[in-house]
Coordinates of C-alpha atoms and ligand atoms in Angstrom, one line a residue:
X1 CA 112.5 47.1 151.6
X2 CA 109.7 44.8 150.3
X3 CA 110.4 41.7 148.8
X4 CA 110.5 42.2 144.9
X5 CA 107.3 40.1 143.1
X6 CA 107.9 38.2 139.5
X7 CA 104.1 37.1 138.4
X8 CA 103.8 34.9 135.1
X9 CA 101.0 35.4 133.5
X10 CA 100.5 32.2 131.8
X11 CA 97.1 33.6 129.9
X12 CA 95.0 31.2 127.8
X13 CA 97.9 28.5 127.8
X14 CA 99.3 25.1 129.9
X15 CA 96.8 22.5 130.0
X16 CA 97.5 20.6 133.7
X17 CA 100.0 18.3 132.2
X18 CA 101.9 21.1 131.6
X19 CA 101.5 23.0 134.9
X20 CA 103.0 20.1 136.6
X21 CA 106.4 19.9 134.3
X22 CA 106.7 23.7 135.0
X23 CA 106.4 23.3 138.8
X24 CA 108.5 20.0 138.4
X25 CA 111.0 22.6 136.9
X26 CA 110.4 25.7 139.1
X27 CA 110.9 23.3 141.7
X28 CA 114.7 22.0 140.7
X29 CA 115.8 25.3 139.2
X30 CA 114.3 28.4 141.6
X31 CA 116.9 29.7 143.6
X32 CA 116.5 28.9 147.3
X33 CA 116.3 32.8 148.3
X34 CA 112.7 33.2 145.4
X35 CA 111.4 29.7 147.1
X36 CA 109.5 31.6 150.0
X37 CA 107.8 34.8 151.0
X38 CA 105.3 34.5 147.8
X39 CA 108.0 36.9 145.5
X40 CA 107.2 34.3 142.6
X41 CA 103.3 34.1 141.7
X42 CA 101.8 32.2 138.6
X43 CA 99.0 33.0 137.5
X44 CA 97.3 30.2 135.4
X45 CA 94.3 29.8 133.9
X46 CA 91.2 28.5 136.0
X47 CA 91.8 24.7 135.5
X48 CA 94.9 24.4 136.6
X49 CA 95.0 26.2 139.8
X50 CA 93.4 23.5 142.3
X51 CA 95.7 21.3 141.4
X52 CA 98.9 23.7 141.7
X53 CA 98.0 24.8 144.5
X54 CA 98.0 21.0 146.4
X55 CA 101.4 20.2 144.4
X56 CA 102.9 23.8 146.0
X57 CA 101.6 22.4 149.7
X58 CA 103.4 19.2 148.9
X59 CA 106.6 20.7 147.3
X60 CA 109.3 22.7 149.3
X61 CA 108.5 26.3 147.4
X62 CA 106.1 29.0 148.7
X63 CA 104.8 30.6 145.9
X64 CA 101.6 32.0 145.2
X65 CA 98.8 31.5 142.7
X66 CA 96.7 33.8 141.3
X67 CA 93.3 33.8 139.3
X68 CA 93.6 35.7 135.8
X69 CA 90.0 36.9 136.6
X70 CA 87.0 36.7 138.7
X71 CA 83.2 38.0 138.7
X72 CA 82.4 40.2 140.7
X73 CA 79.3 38.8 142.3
X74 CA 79.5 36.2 145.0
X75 CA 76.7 34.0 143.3
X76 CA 74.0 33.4 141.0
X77 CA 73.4 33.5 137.4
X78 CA 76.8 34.0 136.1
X79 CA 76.8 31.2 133.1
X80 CA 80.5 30.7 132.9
X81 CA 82.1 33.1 136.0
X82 CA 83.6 32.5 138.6
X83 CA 83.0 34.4 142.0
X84 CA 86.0 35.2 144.6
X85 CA 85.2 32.7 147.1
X86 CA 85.6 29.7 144.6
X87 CA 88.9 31.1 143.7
X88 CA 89.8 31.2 147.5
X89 CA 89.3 27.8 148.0
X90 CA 91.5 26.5 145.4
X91 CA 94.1 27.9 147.0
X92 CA 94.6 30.6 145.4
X93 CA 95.6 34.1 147.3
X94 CA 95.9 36.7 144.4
X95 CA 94.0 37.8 141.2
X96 CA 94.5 39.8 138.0
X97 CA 92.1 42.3 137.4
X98 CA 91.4 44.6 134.4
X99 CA 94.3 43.2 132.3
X100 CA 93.8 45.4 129.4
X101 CA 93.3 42.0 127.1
X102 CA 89.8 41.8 129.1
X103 CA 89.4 45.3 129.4
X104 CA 89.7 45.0 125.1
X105 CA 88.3 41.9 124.2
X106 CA 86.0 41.4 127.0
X107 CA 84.3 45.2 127.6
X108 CA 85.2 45.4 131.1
X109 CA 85.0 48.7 132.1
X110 CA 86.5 50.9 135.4
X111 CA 83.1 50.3 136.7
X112 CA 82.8 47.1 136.5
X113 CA 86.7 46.6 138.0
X114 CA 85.8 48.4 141.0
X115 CA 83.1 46.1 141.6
X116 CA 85.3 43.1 140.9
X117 CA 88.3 44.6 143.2
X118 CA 85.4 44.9 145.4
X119 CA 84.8 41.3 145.0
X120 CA 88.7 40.2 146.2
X121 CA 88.8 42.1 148.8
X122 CA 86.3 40.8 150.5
X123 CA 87.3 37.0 150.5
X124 CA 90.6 38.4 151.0
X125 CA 92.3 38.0 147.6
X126 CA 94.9 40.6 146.8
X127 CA 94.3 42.2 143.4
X128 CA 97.0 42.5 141.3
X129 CA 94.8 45.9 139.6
X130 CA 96.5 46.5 135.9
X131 CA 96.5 49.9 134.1
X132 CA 98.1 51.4 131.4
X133 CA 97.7 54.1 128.3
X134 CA 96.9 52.9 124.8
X135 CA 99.4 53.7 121.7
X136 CA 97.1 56.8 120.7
X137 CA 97.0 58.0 124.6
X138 CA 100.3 57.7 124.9
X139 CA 101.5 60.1 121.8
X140 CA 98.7 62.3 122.9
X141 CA 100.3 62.7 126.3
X142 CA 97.4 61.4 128.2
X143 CA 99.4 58.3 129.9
X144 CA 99.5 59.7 133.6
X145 CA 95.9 60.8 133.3
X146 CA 94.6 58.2 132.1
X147 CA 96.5 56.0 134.7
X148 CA 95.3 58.2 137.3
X149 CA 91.6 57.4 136.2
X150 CA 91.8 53.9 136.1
X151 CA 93.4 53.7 139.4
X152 CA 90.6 56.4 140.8
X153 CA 87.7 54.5 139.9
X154 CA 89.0 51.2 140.1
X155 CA 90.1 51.7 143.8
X156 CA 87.1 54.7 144.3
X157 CA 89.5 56.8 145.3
X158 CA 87.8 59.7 146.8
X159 CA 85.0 58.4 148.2
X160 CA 86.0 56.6 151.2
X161 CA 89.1 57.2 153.2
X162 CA 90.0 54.1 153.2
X163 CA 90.2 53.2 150.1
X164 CA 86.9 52.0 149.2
X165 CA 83.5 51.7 149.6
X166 CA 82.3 48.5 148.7
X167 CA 84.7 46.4 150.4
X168 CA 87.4 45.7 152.9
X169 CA 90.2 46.2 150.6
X170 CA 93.2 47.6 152.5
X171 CA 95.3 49.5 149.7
X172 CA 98.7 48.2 151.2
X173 CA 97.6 45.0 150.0
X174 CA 97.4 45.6 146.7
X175 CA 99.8 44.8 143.5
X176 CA 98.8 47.4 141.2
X177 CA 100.7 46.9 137.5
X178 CA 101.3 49.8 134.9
X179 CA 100.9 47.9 131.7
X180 CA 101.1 50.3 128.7
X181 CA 98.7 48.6 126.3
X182 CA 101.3 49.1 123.3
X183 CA 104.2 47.3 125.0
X184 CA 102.1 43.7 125.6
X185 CA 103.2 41.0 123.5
X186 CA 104.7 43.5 121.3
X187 CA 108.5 43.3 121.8
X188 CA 108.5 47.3 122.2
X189 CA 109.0 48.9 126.0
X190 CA 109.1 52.4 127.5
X191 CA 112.6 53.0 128.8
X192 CA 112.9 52.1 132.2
X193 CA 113.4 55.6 133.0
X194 CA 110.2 56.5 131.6
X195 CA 108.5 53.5 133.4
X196 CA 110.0 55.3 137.1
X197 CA 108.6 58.5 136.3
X198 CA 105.0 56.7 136.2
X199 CA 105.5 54.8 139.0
X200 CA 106.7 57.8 140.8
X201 CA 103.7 59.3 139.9
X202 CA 101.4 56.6 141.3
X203 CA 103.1 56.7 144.5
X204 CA 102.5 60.7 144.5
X205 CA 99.2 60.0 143.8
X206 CA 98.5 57.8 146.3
X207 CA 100.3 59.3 148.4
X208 CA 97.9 63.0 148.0
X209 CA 95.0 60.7 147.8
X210 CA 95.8 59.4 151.9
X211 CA 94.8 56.4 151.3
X212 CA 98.2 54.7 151.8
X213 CA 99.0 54.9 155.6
X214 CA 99.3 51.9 155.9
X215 CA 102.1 50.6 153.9
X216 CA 102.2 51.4 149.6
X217 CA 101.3 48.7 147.1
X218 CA 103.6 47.2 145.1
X219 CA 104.1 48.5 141.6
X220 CA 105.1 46.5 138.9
X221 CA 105.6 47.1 135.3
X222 CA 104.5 44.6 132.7
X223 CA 105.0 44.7 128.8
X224 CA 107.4 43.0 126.9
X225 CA 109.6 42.0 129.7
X226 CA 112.3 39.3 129.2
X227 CA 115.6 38.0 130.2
X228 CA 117.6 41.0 128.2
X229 CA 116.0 44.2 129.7
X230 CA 114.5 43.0 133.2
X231 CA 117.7 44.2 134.5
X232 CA 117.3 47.3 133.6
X233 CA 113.9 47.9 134.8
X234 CA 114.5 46.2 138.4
X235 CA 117.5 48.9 138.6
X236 CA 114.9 51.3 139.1
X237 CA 114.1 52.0 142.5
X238 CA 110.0 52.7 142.3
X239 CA 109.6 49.2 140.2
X240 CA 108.8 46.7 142.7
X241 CA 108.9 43.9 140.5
X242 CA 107.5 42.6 136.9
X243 CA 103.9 41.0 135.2
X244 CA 105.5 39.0 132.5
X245 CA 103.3 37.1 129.7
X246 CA 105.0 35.7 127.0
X247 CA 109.0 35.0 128.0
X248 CA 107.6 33.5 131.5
X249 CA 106.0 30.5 129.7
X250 CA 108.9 28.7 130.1
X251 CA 110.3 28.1 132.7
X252 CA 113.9 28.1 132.4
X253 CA 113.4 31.4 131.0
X254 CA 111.1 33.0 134.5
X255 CA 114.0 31.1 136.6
X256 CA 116.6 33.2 134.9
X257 CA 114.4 36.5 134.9
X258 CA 114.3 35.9 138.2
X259 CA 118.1 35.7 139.6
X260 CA 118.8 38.5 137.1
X261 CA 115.6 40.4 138.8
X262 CA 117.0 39.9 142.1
X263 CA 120.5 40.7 141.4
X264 CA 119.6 44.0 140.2
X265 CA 117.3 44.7 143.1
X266 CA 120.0 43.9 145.2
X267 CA 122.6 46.0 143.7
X268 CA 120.2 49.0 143.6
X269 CA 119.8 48.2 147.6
X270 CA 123.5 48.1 148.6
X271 CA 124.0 51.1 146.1
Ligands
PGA301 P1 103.9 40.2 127.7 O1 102.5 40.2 128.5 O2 105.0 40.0 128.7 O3 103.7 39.0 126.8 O4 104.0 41.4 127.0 C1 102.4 40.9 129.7 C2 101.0 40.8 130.3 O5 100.1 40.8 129.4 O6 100.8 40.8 131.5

């Protein structure tokens, strides 16, 4: 079975002082069987992660990093952006794209999220691709279409067979993360029953697309996830792991997500 993944979204938050006491912290509390294979992955903002990513090479933990964002062009005129190839040479291995935040606030569209998968792939960065149904979708019964959309045109499904056209990005190296847009920062969650049949669905998807020969992506569920129902959700065999904002920005609190993560993972494995 995969290893299970637990990625913190720190979002617009930890200035570098900060960064350091929560590695300082990861570092002391992380259970010795999370400390390799990359399972754990924070994603901080851009400022912090040069500097993470030399304290990780000089601490005992293998974890990775990962970019909240990139743009998808590899240089120019981009007042502000950042292209993949800067984000590489931080250090950094993984990157969010089309959190539904930037997808809202910022106008990023599926278009323009192909394009920046597009982007990762080719300075081999893994995407960590999110989708997930608004509120109104999701009482109109829309969630697994428009799921299926977003991962179509984000990946291009369809128009190359493997995977896409733009780029070198091989599928099996993908995180993608159902994040229903009504359960982020919210407190409220689908069931984790509900969250399996989605997943399921993505796999099937994938699966009658052919584009996943080579191995299936990790899918994780984000929303709302914290220390009283992560159990729950890791129980469930098609949820590879968790995309956690608010409850992983402290770290005492991601540590313990974590052992109760694994724990359930195992039990589900031995079961
Ligand atoms: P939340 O955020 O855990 O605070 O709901 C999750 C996310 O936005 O990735």
């Amino acid at each position: 079975m995969a290893t299970a993944s637990f990625i913190a979204n720190w979002k617009m938050n930890k200035t570098l002082a900060e960064s350091r006491d929560y590695l300082n912290k990861l570092q002391k509390l992380l259970p010795a069987r999370a400390k390799s294979g990359d399972q754990v992955i924070l994603a901080s903002p851009y400022t912090a992660l040069a500097s993470l990513a030399e304290w990780i090479r000089a601490s005992s933990l293998e974890i990775g990093l990962a970019a909240q964002n990139l743009h998808f062009a590899a240089e120019g005129a981009y007042t502000g952006e950042i292209s993949s190839s800067m984000l590489y040479e931080t250090g950094c291995r993984y990157v969010i794209v089309g959190h539904s935040e930037r997808r809202l606030h910022c106008g990023e569209t599926d278009e323009m999220i192909a394009q920046k998968l597009a982007a990762a792939g080719i300075a081999h960065l893994v995407p960590i691709l999110c989708v997930g149904e608004s509120e109104r979708e999701r009482e109109q019964n829309k969630t697994v279409a428009v799921i299926k959309r977003q991962i179509k045109k984000g990946l291009c499904l369809g128009l190359s067979s493997k995977g896409h056209e733009n780029g070198p990005l091989d599928l099996s190296d993908c995180i993608i993360a159902y994040e229903p847009v009504w359960a982020i920062g919210t407190g409220k969650t689908p069931t984790p029953f509900e969250v399996e049949k989605v997943h399921r669905e993505i796999y099937d998807y994938l699966q009658s697309e052919g584009v996943v020969s080579e191995g299936m992506p990790k899918i994780l569920y984000g929303g709302s996830v914290n220390e009283k129902n992560i159990s729950a959700f890791m129980e469930k065999a098609h949820i590879d792991g968790v995309l956690v904002g608010g409850a992983s920005l402290s770290a005492e609190r991601f540590v313990q997500m974590i052992e109760l993560g694994l724990e359930a993972k195992e039990t589900v494995c031995t079961s």
